[in-house]
Amino acid sequence: VIYNPIPVHPAACGEVEKNGILYVGNISKEKGAIRLLEAYRKSGLNIPLRYVGTGNLEPVLKKKIAEYSLTNQVEVLGYLEHAAVLEMMATSQLLVLPSYHEAMGYSAIEALSVSTPVV
């Protein structure tokens, strides 16, 4: 048994205003963290992008964020406790998981449980 409860959240009932794009996972090549930043940059979107997690490419990601002058739009929040991550999922417009080889992770299931779409 994997202990991973999904509490009911007000956002699941549409009671919370949602904003921004969220990435939850290891900041690594395998998880597509840099690829997401490149896509975001090219998209021209003007909504926040938040990364939750740590990993070996975190310094590279932060350097690219500064290089692209995206420090006001893109945040790297590091490791957060489960309750805080679930709260961020509930208040995000979208969870993006650009992984190169992950089928269906817990992050996607949790985001869907609070009515946040997943790409």
XYZ file of C-alpha atoms in Angstrom:
119
model
C 0.000 0.000 0.000
C 1.319 3.420 -0.942
C 0.236 6.087 1.506
C -0.836 8.970 -0.686
C -4.210 10.323 0.429
C -6.021 12.826 -1.750
C -8.114 15.134 0.425
C -11.134 16.959 -0.946
C -10.152 20.501 -1.862
C -12.431 23.512 -2.507
C -10.909 23.843 -5.987
C -12.476 20.519 -6.910
C -15.815 22.305 -6.557
C -14.709 25.332 -8.592
C -14.423 27.617 -5.552
C -10.842 28.777 -6.158
C -9.579 31.110 -8.864
C -6.890 29.292 -10.835
C -3.811 30.864 -12.367
C -0.529 29.832 -13.886
C 1.154 26.680 -15.095
C 2.698 24.175 -12.690
C 5.473 21.616 -13.115
C 5.971 19.053 -10.345
C 8.907 16.675 -10.489
C 12.609 16.168 -10.654
C 14.350 18.967 -12.526
C 16.206 16.709 -14.933
C 16.541 15.943 -18.616
C 14.415 12.786 -18.284
C 11.503 14.785 -16.876
C 11.695 17.435 -19.629
C 12.151 20.412 -17.288
C 14.319 22.428 -19.684
C 12.123 21.501 -22.645
C 9.160 22.997 -20.787
C 11.009 26.282 -20.233
C 11.925 26.462 -23.923
C 8.300 25.827 -24.956
C 7.050 28.407 -22.460
C 9.500 30.988 -23.770
C 8.454 30.398 -27.377
C 4.750 30.445 -26.498
C 4.720 34.118 -25.547
C 2.421 33.341 -22.610
C 2.262 35.968 -19.915
C 1.073 33.781 -17.037
C 3.249 32.384 -14.251
C 5.158 29.126 -14.663
C 6.164 27.460 -11.402
C 8.534 24.551 -10.946
C 8.208 22.438 -7.810
C 11.102 20.056 -7.282
C 14.855 19.809 -7.308
C 17.351 17.993 -9.459
C 20.659 18.013 -11.257
C 19.516 20.562 -13.872
C 18.189 23.074 -11.353
C 21.241 25.394 -11.751
C 20.931 25.201 -15.548
C 17.212 25.970 -15.375
C 17.765 28.987 -13.127
C 20.524 30.264 -15.407
C 18.262 29.990 -18.470
C 15.407 31.740 -16.662
C 17.715 34.689 -15.953
C 19.234 34.587 -19.455
C 15.759 34.749 -21.024
C 14.696 37.586 -18.662
C 11.857 35.475 -17.295
C 12.555 35.934 -13.572
C 9.258 37.811 -13.112
C 7.260 34.989 -14.751
C 9.062 31.748 -13.868
C 9.737 30.522 -10.334
C 11.758 27.533 -9.138
C 10.355 26.725 -5.709
C 12.399 23.645 -4.837
C 11.046 20.882 -2.646
C 7.691 21.523 -0.957
C 5.648 19.401 1.444
C 2.796 17.387 -0.065
C 0.030 19.641 1.293
C 1.660 22.734 -0.239
C 2.059 20.992 -3.602
C -1.572 19.915 -3.589
C -2.616 23.493 -2.794
C -0.540 24.749 -5.743
C -2.112 22.139 -7.996
C -5.553 23.240 -6.897
C -4.818 26.880 -7.730
C -3.035 26.322 -11.054
C -4.694 26.487 -14.453
C -2.683 23.558 -15.731
C -0.184 20.913 -14.651
C 2.412 20.153 -17.303
C 4.417 16.925 -17.165
C 6.794 16.952 -20.163
C 8.526 13.711 -19.143
C 10.267 11.710 -21.851
C 9.238 8.340 -20.426
C 6.662 8.504 -17.662
C 3.214 7.096 -18.285
C 0.948 8.294 -15.481
C 2.479 9.624 -12.302
C 0.852 10.520 -9.011
C 1.192 14.227 -9.797
C -1.197 13.875 -12.715
C -3.747 11.926 -10.674
C -3.581 14.434 -7.817
C -4.007 17.397 -10.172
C -7.016 15.786 -11.795
C -8.518 15.132 -8.360
C -8.688 18.903 -7.764
C -10.019 19.617 -11.263
C -6.746 20.882 -12.697
C -6.131 19.784 -16.302
C -2.939 17.876 -17.109
C -0.811 17.974 -20.247
